[in-house]
GROMACS .gro file of C-alpha atoms in nm:
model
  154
    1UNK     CA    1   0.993  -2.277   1.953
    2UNK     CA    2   0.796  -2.078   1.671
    3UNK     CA    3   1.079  -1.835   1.631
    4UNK     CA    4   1.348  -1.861   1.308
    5UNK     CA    5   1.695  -1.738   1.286
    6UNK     CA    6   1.587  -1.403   1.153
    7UNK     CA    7   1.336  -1.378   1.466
    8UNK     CA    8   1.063  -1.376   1.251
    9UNK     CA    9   0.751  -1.534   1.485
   10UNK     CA   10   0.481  -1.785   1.346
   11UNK     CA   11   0.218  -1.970   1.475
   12UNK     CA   12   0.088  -2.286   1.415
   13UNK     CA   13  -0.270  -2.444   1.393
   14UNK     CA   14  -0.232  -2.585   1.746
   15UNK     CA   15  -0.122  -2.239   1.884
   16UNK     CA   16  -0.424  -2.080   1.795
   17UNK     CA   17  -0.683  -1.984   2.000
   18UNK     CA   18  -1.056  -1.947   1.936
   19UNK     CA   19  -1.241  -1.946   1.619
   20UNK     CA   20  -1.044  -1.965   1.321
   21UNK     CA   21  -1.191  -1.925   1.001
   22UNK     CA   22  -0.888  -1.942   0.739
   23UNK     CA   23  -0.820  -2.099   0.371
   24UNK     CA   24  -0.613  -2.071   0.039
   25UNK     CA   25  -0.714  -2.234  -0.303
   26UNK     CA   26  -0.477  -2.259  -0.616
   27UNK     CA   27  -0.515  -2.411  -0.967
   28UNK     CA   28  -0.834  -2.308  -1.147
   29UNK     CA   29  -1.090  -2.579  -1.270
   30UNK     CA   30  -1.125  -2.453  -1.629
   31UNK     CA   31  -0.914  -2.154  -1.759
   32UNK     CA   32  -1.116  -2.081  -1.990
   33UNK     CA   33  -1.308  -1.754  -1.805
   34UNK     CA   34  -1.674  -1.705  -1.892
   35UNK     CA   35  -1.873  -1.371  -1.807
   36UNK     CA   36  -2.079  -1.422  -1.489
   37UNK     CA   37  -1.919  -1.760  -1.426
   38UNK     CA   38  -1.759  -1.841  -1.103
   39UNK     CA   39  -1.308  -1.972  -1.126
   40UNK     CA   40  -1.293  -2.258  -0.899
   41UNK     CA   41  -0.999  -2.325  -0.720
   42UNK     CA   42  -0.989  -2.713  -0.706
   43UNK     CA   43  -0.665  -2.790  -0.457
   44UNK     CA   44  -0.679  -2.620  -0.108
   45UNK     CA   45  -0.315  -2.597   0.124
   46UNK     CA   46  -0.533  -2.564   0.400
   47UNK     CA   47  -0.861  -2.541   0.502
   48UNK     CA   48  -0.904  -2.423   0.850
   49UNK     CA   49  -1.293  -2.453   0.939
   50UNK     CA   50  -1.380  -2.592   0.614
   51UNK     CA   51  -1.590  -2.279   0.479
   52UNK     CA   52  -1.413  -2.315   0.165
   53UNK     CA   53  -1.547  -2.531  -0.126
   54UNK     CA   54  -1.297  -2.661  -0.391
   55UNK     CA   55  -1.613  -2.816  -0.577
   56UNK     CA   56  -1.819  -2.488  -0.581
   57UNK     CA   57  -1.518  -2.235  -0.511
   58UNK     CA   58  -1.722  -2.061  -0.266
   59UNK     CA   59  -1.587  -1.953   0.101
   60UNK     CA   60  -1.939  -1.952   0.314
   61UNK     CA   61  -1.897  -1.831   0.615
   62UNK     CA   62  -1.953  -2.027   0.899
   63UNK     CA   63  -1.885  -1.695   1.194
   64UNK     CA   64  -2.027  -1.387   1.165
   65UNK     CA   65  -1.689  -1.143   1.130
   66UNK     CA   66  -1.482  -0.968   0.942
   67UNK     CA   67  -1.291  -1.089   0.628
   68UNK     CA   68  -1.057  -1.042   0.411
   69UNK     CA   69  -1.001  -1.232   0.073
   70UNK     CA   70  -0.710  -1.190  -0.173
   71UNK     CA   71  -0.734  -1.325  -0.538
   72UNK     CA   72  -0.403  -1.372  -0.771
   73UNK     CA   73  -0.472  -1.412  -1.102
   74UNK     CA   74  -0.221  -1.493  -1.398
   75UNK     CA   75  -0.251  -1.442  -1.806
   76UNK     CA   76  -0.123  -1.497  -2.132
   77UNK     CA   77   0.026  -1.238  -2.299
   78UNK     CA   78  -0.239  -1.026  -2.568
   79UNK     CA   79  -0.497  -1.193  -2.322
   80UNK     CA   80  -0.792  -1.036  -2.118
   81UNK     CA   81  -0.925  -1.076  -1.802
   82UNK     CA   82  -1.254  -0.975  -1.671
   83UNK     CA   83  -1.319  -1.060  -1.315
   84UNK     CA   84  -1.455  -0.965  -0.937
   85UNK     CA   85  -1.470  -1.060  -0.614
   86UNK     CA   86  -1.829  -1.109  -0.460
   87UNK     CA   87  -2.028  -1.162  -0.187
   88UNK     CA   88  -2.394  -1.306  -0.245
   89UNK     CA   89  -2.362  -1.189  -0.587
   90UNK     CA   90  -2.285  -0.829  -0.501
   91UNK     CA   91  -1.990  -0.727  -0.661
   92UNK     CA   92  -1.697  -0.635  -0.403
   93UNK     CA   93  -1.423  -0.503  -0.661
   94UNK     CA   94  -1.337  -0.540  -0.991
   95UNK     CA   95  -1.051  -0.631  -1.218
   96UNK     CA   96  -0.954  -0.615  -1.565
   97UNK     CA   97  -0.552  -0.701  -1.663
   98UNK     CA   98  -0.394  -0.745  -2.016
   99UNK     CA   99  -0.050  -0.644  -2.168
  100UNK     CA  100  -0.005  -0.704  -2.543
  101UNK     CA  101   0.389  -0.816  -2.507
  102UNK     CA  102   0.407  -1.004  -2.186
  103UNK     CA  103   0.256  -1.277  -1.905
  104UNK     CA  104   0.098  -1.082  -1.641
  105UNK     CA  105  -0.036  -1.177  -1.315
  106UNK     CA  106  -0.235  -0.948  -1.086
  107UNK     CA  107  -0.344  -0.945  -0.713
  108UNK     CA  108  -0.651  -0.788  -0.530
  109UNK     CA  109  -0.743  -0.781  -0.187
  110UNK     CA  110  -1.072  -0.702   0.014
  111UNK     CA  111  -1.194  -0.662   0.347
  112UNK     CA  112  -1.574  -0.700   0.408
  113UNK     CA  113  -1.830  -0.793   0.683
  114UNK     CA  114  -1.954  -1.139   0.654
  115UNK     CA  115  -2.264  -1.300   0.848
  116UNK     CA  116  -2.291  -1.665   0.921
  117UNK     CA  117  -2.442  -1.820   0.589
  118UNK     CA  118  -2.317  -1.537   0.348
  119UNK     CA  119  -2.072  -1.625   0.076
  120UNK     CA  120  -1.754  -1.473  -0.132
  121UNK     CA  121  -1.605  -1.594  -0.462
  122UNK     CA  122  -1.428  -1.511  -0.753
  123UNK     CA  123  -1.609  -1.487  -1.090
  124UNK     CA  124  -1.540  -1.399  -1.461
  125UNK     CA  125  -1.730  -1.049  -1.542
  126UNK     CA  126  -1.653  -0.994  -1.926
  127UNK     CA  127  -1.683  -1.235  -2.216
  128UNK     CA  128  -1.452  -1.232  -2.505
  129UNK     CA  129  -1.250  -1.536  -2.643
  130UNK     CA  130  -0.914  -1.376  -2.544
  131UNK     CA  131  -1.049  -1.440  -2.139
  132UNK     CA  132  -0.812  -1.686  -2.069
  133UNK     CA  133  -0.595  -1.755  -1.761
  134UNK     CA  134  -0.218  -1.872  -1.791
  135UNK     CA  135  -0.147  -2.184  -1.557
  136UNK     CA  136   0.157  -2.326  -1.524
  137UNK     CA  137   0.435  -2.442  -1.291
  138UNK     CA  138   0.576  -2.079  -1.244
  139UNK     CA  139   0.255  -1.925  -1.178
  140UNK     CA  140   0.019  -2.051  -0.933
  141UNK     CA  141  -0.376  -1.860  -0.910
  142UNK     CA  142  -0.444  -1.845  -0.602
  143UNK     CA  143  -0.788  -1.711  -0.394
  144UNK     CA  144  -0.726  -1.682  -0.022
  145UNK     CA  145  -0.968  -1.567   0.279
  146UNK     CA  146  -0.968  -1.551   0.641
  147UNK     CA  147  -1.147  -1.413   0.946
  148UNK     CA  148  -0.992  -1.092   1.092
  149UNK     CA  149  -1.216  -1.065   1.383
  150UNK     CA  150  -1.538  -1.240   1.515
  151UNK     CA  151  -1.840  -1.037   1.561
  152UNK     CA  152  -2.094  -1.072   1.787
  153UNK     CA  153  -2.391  -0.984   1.606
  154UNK     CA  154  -2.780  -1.152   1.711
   0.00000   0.00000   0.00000
């Protein structure tokens, strides 16, 4: 049964049916964020096709579909961050996030069109030596994707 008390429904891996493109990273390889460097996510929950790299920190995509990719991103207090979400190097949005008095952690989502070979990741866009990322037990960075809907496209 994939029902709970509260009659909230979920599906497992086995219950799914056709292709399933699907993945979520957490704990950043250095936290130290460089401009036009790409944040690797180094520990994967899961991994569903295996599009996701935690060497490279790229999601290639191995369907042509549509996407959508969520980053979380945590910082020190009186810290910057400068970063983006991008596919083949084309920037897809934009982030910046600092608060002089406290931690802060930030989310952003996007949906986008992917074709079999293309690529999204997450990558520091400003350089200053403030451009740090707060990692610890309580606060987990995370980068997330998964395939909405498979497109048949020739």
């Amino acid at each position: 049964d994939s029902s709970n008390k509260n009659g909230h429904t979920f599906f497992y891996v086995g219950q799914l049916t056709g292709p399933a493109s699907a993945f979520l990273a957490y704990q950043v390889k250095d936290k130290d964020v460089k401009s036009n460097v790409d944040i690797v996510f180094v520990n994967s929950v899961f991994n569903i096709g295996e599009s996701y790299s935690t060497s490279t920190g790229r999601f290639t995509a191995s369907k042509h579909g549509v996407y959508m990719f969520s980053v979380y991103l945590c910082t020190y207090n009186n810290r910057l961050l400068y970063y983006a979400l991008v596919k083949d190097g084309v920037v897809l949005l934009q982030g910046t996030q600092r608060d002089t008095n406290n931690v802060m952690c930030t989310s952003a989502t996007v949906t986008t069109t992917l074709k079999v070979g293309e690529a999204v990741w997450v990558k520091g866009t400003g350089a200053g030596s403030t451009n740090e990322i707060l990692q610890d037990s309580l606060r987990r960075n995370t980068f997330s994707g998964a395939l909405i809907q498979k497109l048949n496209i020739q």
